[in-house]
């Protein structure tokens, strides 16, 4: 087991970008950048004994900051903050005061704003084999959010091929907080569409969305809909092939308890990815808007070439009082744990 820091030679906003390599006793390997807390590689051994990278990303840090990539930006492998997904109208109210955020052309705020935590260089606080703890201090007013927010994020690679992500945050003024990890997974040895991956989500309900993907506050049953993943089924079995999935699911659990969020298997590799989380929501996205050229080994990442399981609180919950709260106050601690576990089938 080891943790290795690698200099990239890249400096952003006066801060050095480092690669952090985690290796366990099985030889599984995770590469993380302190820029965006990006998981750029997750290499495991499939049932054939071959090493296989199961996440989309780039071979070089320069590609993550290239104009071409940022023009059609899918947040490959990054941590999202201060607020995951969409905030309706790019605004919210705390204690009678309104706050206005950066908005996209549809009028909503997305994934923390124009330069969210996915575009920040985090400080490397500590390394303990095989793990790393990163810190980012977001100043009051950044992207329109109140309060100075201190965030600490730990990635650990266990000998059971679990990538464990723990996030804690504190603030000096009431603020809205909702983190997620935006990893893009493909378990097939040669990539391609994830339509034939078999997926299960233990969620009896999903969140209604408007046409602009903002959550309305209604909770709807999955029964009889294309969103029913209670029994395992191929991802592409019921989807609209032009749309795929971009939907928040309400997990059948008590918020705050570690529970299964999803299971995904792929026959050719014989790999199974299980996601566990303390969060109440798993947002399932099948990369409709992904069109990335020159990925790892020159690959083209086309629409539907990956799936994301974004564990979080409900999108727009800061504006929906009935939903579990995303308001963080001084002397409180935000806490989230999510585990991405790889196993062999059979």
Coordinates of C-alpha atoms in Angstrom, one line a residue:
X1 CA 0.0 0.0 0.0
X2 CA 1.3 3.4 -0.8
X3 CA 0.6 7.0 -1.6
X4 CA 2.8 8.9 -4.0
X5 CA 2.8 12.6 -4.9
X6 CA 3.7 13.6 -8.4
X7 CA 4.6 17.1 -9.6
X8 CA 2.8 18.0 -12.8
X9 CA 4.6 21.3 -13.5
X10 CA 1.2 23.0 -13.7
X11 CA 0.4 26.1 -11.7
X12 CA -3.1 27.5 -11.5
X13 CA -3.9 30.7 -9.6
X14 CA -0.5 30.5 -8.1
X15 CA -1.0 27.0 -6.7
X16 CA 0.9 23.9 -7.7
X17 CA -1.2 21.1 -9.2
X18 CA -0.1 17.7 -7.9
X19 CA -1.0 14.2 -8.9
X20 CA -1.8 11.8 -6.0
X21 CA -1.4 8.1 -6.7
X22 CA -3.0 5.5 -4.4
X23 CA -2.1 1.9 -4.7
X24 CA -3.4 -1.0 -2.6
X25 CA -2.0 -4.5 -2.0
X26 CA -3.9 -5.9 -4.9
X27 CA -2.2 -3.5 -7.3
X28 CA -5.4 -1.5 -7.9
X29 CA -4.5 2.1 -8.6
X30 CA -6.3 5.5 -8.3
X31 CA -4.9 8.8 -9.6
X32 CA -6.3 12.0 -8.2
X33 CA -5.4 15.6 -9.0
X34 CA -5.7 18.3 -6.3
X35 CA -7.2 20.4 -9.1
X36 CA -10.9 19.8 -8.7
X37 CA -10.2 16.8 -6.5
X38 CA -10.5 14.9 -9.8
X39 CA -10.3 11.2 -9.9
X40 CA -8.6 10.7 -13.2
X41 CA -7.8 7.0 -13.1
X42 CA -9.3 4.0 -11.3
X43 CA -7.5 0.9 -12.5
X44 CA -8.6 -2.6 -11.3
X45 CA -8.1 -6.2 -12.4
X46 CA -11.0 -7.7 -14.3
X47 CA -12.0 -11.4 -14.3
X48 CA -9.6 -12.1 -17.1
X49 CA -6.6 -10.9 -15.1
X50 CA -6.3 -7.7 -17.2
X51 CA -5.8 -4.3 -15.7
X52 CA -8.7 -2.0 -16.7
X53 CA -9.4 1.7 -16.1
X54 CA -13.1 2.1 -15.2
X55 CA -13.4 5.9 -15.3
X56 CA -13.3 8.5 -18.1
X57 CA -10.7 11.2 -18.0
X58 CA -7.4 12.4 -19.5
X59 CA -3.8 11.3 -19.4
X60 CA -2.5 14.8 -18.8
X61 CA -3.6 17.7 -16.5
X62 CA -3.3 20.2 -19.4
X63 CA -6.3 18.5 -21.1
X64 CA -8.5 19.2 -18.1
X65 CA -7.9 23.0 -18.5
X66 CA -7.9 23.2 -22.3
X67 CA -10.3 25.6 -24.0
X68 CA -11.7 22.8 -26.1
X69 CA -12.7 20.7 -23.1
X70 CA -14.0 23.6 -21.0
X71 CA -16.2 24.7 -24.0
X72 CA -18.2 21.5 -23.6
X73 CA -17.5 20.8 -20.0
X74 CA -18.8 17.6 -18.4
X75 CA -17.0 17.8 -15.0
X76 CA -15.1 14.5 -15.6
X77 CA -14.2 12.9 -12.2
X78 CA -14.5 16.1 -10.2
X79 CA -16.0 17.0 -6.8
X80 CA -18.9 19.4 -7.1
X81 CA -19.4 22.3 -4.6
X82 CA -20.7 24.3 -3.0
X83 CA -23.9 23.0 -4.5
X84 CA -24.5 20.0 -6.7
X85 CA -26.9 19.9 -9.6
X86 CA -29.3 22.8 -10.2
X87 CA -30.6 25.6 -8.0
X88 CA -33.8 26.9 -9.5
X89 CA -33.5 30.5 -10.7
X90 CA -30.0 30.7 -9.3
X91 CA -31.2 32.1 -6.0
X92 CA -32.3 31.2 -2.5
X93 CA -33.2 32.8 0.8
X94 CA -31.7 32.3 4.2
X95 CA -33.1 34.1 7.3
X96 CA -35.0 36.5 5.1
X97 CA -32.0 37.5 3.0
X98 CA -31.8 36.6 -0.7
X99 CA -28.7 35.4 -2.4
X100 CA -28.1 35.4 -6.2
X101 CA -25.8 32.9 -7.9
X102 CA -24.1 32.7 -11.3
X103 CA -26.6 31.2 -13.8
X104 CA -26.4 29.3 -17.0
X105 CA -28.4 30.4 -20.1
X106 CA -31.4 28.5 -18.8
X107 CA -31.5 30.8 -15.8
X108 CA -30.5 28.2 -13.2
X109 CA -27.3 27.7 -11.2
X110 CA -25.4 24.5 -12.0
X111 CA -22.8 22.6 -10.0
X112 CA -21.6 25.5 -7.9
X113 CA -21.3 28.2 -10.6
X114 CA -18.9 29.5 -13.2
X115 CA -15.9 28.3 -11.2
X116 CA -17.0 25.8 -8.6
X117 CA -14.9 23.5 -6.5
X118 CA -14.2 21.4 -9.6
X119 CA -11.9 24.3 -10.9
X120 CA -10.1 25.0 -7.6
X121 CA -6.6 23.8 -6.6
X122 CA -7.1 22.1 -3.2
X123 CA -4.4 22.0 -0.5
X124 CA -2.9 18.6 0.2
X125 CA -3.2 18.4 4.0
X126 CA -1.9 14.9 4.6
X127 CA -1.2 11.5 3.1
X128 CA -1.5 8.2 5.0
X129 CA -1.0 5.1 2.8
X130 CA -3.1 4.7 0.7
X131 CA -5.1 7.9 1.3
X132 CA -5.0 11.7 0.9
X133 CA -6.8 14.5 2.6
X134 CA -7.4 17.7 0.6
X135 CA -8.7 21.0 1.9
X136 CA -10.3 24.0 0.2
X137 CA -11.4 27.2 1.9
X138 CA -14.1 29.0 -0.1
X139 CA -14.3 32.7 0.8
X140 CA -17.6 34.4 1.6
X141 CA -19.2 35.6 -1.6
X142 CA -17.6 33.2 -3.9
X143 CA -20.1 32.4 -6.7
X144 CA -22.6 34.3 -4.6
X145 CA -22.7 32.0 -1.6
X146 CA -22.5 33.5 1.9
X147 CA -20.0 32.4 4.6
X148 CA -16.4 31.3 4.6
X149 CA -16.7 27.5 4.0
X150 CA -13.8 25.1 5.0
X151 CA -14.0 21.8 3.3
X152 CA -11.9 18.7 3.9
X153 CA -12.1 15.7 1.6
X154 CA -10.4 12.4 2.1
X155 CA -9.9 9.7 -0.6
X156 CA -8.9 6.2 0.6
X157 CA -8.3 3.1 -1.4
X158 CA -8.9 0.0 0.6
X159 CA -7.5 -3.5 0.0
X160 CA -11.1 -4.5 -0.8
X161 CA -11.0 -2.3 -3.9
X162 CA -13.1 0.4 -2.3
X163 CA -12.5 4.0 -3.1
X164 CA -13.8 5.7 0.0
X165 CA -14.7 9.4 -0.1
X166 CA -15.4 11.3 3.1
X167 CA -16.3 15.0 3.1
X168 CA -16.6 17.4 6.0
X169 CA -17.3 21.1 6.0
X170 CA -17.9 24.0 8.4
X171 CA -18.9 27.6 8.0
X172 CA -18.8 30.9 9.8
X173 CA -22.2 32.0 8.5
X174 CA -25.4 30.2 7.3
X175 CA -24.9 28.9 3.8
X176 CA -26.2 26.3 1.3
X177 CA -24.1 23.1 0.9
X178 CA -24.6 20.0 -1.2
X179 CA -21.6 18.1 -2.4
X180 CA -21.2 15.2 -4.9
X181 CA -18.6 13.4 -6.9
X182 CA -19.1 13.5 -10.7
X183 CA -17.3 10.3 -11.7
X184 CA -18.0 8.8 -15.1
X185 CA -17.8 5.0 -15.1
X186 CA -17.6 2.4 -17.8
X187 CA -17.0 -1.2 -16.8
X188 CA -16.6 -2.6 -20.3
X189 CA -13.0 -3.6 -21.4
X190 CA -13.2 -1.5 -24.6
X191 CA -15.6 1.2 -23.5
X192 CA -18.5 2.2 -25.8
X193 CA -22.1 2.6 -24.8
X194 CA -23.2 1.7 -21.3
X195 CA -26.6 0.6 -22.6
X196 CA -25.8 -3.1 -21.9
X197 CA -24.5 -2.5 -18.4
X198 CA -27.0 -4.0 -15.9
X199 CA -28.0 -1.6 -13.2
X200 CA -30.0 -1.6 -10.0
X201 CA -31.1 1.3 -7.8
X202 CA -32.9 0.5 -4.5
X203 CA -35.2 3.5 -4.9
X204 CA -39.0 3.2 -5.0
X205 CA -39.4 6.9 -5.8
X206 CA -37.8 9.6 -7.9
X207 CA -37.9 13.4 -8.0
X208 CA -40.1 15.1 -10.6
X209 CA -38.2 17.5 -12.8
X210 CA -39.1 20.4 -15.1
X211 CA -38.0 20.4 -18.7
X212 CA -34.9 22.3 -17.6
X213 CA -34.0 19.5 -15.1
X214 CA -34.9 21.5 -12.0
X215 CA -36.6 19.6 -9.2
X216 CA -40.2 20.6 -8.5
X217 CA -40.6 19.2 -5.0
X218 CA -42.8 16.3 -6.1
X219 CA -41.8 12.7 -5.2
X220 CA -43.2 10.1 -7.7
X221 CA -43.2 6.3 -7.6
X222 CA -41.0 4.5 -10.0
X223 CA -43.5 1.7 -10.5
X224 CA -44.7 1.4 -14.1
X225 CA -42.1 3.9 -15.3
X226 CA -38.8 3.8 -17.1
X227 CA -37.2 4.8 -13.8
X228 CA -37.9 1.4 -12.1
X229 CA -34.5 0.0 -11.4
X230 CA -35.6 -1.9 -8.3
X231 CA -34.8 -5.1 -10.2
X232 CA -31.6 -5.3 -12.2
X233 CA -32.0 -4.4 -15.8
X234 CA -29.9 -3.3 -18.8
X235 CA -29.5 0.5 -18.6
X236 CA -30.8 0.8 -22.2
X237 CA -33.7 -1.5 -21.8
X238 CA -36.4 1.1 -21.2
X239 CA -34.6 4.4 -21.9
X240 CA -35.3 6.9 -24.7
X241 CA -32.1 6.2 -26.7
X242 CA -31.8 9.9 -27.5
X243 CA -32.2 11.0 -23.9
X244 CA -30.9 8.3 -21.6
X245 CA -31.2 9.1 -17.9
X246 CA -30.6 12.3 -16.0
X247 CA -32.7 11.7 -12.9
X248 CA -32.6 11.9 -9.1
X249 CA -33.7 8.8 -7.2
X250 CA -34.8 8.8 -3.5
X251 CA -33.0 5.9 -1.9
X252 CA -35.0 3.5 0.3
X253 CA -33.1 4.3 3.5
X254 CA -32.9 6.6 6.5
X255 CA -30.8 9.6 5.7
X256 CA -27.4 9.5 7.4
X257 CA -27.0 5.7 7.4
X258 CA -24.6 4.1 5.0
X259 CA -26.7 2.3 2.5
X260 CA -26.5 0.8 -1.0
X261 CA -27.2 3.5 -3.7
X262 CA -26.6 1.3 -6.8
X263 CA -25.1 -1.8 -8.3
X264 CA -23.9 -2.0 -11.9
X265 CA -22.4 -5.1 -13.6
X266 CA -20.8 -5.6 -17.0
X267 CA -20.6 -9.1 -18.5
X268 CA -17.4 -8.9 -20.6
X269 CA -15.2 -7.6 -17.8
X270 CA -17.0 -9.5 -15.1
X271 CA -16.9 -6.4 -13.0
X272 CA -19.5 -5.1 -10.5
X273 CA -19.5 -1.6 -9.1
X274 CA -21.5 -1.0 -5.9
X275 CA -22.0 2.5 -4.6
X276 CA -22.8 3.0 -0.9
X277 CA -23.6 6.4 0.6
X278 CA -24.9 8.3 3.7
X279 CA -26.7 10.6 1.3
X280 CA -30.5 10.3 0.6
X281 CA -30.3 10.9 -3.2
X282 CA -28.5 9.1 -6.0
X283 CA -28.6 11.1 -9.2
X284 CA -28.2 8.8 -12.2
X285 CA -26.8 10.3 -15.4
X286 CA -25.9 8.5 -18.6
X287 CA -23.7 11.2 -20.2
X288 CA -26.1 12.5 -22.9
X289 CA -24.2 15.7 -23.2
X290 CA -20.7 14.2 -23.2
X291 CA -18.7 14.7 -26.3
X292 CA -15.0 14.7 -25.4
X293 CA -12.2 14.1 -27.9
X294 CA -8.7 13.0 -27.0
X295 CA -9.5 11.2 -23.8
X296 CA -7.2 8.6 -22.4
X297 CA -5.2 6.9 -25.2
X298 CA -6.9 9.3 -27.7
X299 CA -10.4 7.9 -27.1
X300 CA -13.5 9.8 -28.0
X301 CA -16.0 9.9 -25.2
X302 CA -19.4 10.0 -27.0
X303 CA -22.8 10.5 -25.5
X304 CA -23.9 7.5 -23.3
X305 CA -20.3 6.2 -23.0
X306 CA -20.5 6.3 -19.2
X307 CA -22.8 6.4 -16.3
X308 CA -22.6 8.6 -13.2
X309 CA -24.0 7.9 -9.7
X310 CA -24.0 11.3 -8.0
X311 CA -24.7 10.8 -4.3
X312 CA -26.1 14.0 -2.7
X313 CA -29.0 15.7 -1.1
X314 CA -31.9 16.6 -3.4
X315 CA -31.1 19.2 -6.0
X316 CA -32.7 22.6 -5.3
X317 CA -33.5 21.4 -1.7
X318 CA -32.4 24.8 -0.4
X319 CA -35.6 26.1 -2.0
X320 CA -37.9 23.2 -1.0
X321 CA -38.6 23.2 2.8
X322 CA -40.1 19.7 2.7
X323 CA -36.9 18.1 1.6
X324 CA -34.0 17.2 3.9
X325 CA -32.1 20.4 4.5
X326 CA -29.0 21.6 2.8
X327 CA -28.6 24.7 5.1
X328 CA -25.3 24.6 7.1
X329 CA -25.0 27.0 10.1
X330 CA -22.0 27.9 12.2
X331 CA -21.0 25.3 14.8
X332 CA -22.5 22.6 12.6
X333 CA -20.6 20.1 10.5
X334 CA -21.6 18.9 7.1
X335 CA -20.6 15.2 6.6
X336 CA -20.9 12.8 3.7
X337 CA -19.4 9.4 3.1
X338 CA -19.6 7.5 -0.2
X339 CA -17.9 4.3 -1.2
X340 CA -17.3 3.0 -4.8
X341 CA -16.6 -0.7 -4.4
X342 CA -15.4 -3.0 -7.2
X343 CA -15.9 -6.8 -7.2
X344 CA -15.8 -9.7 -9.6
X345 CA -19.0 -11.4 -10.7
X346 CA -19.5 -15.0 -9.8

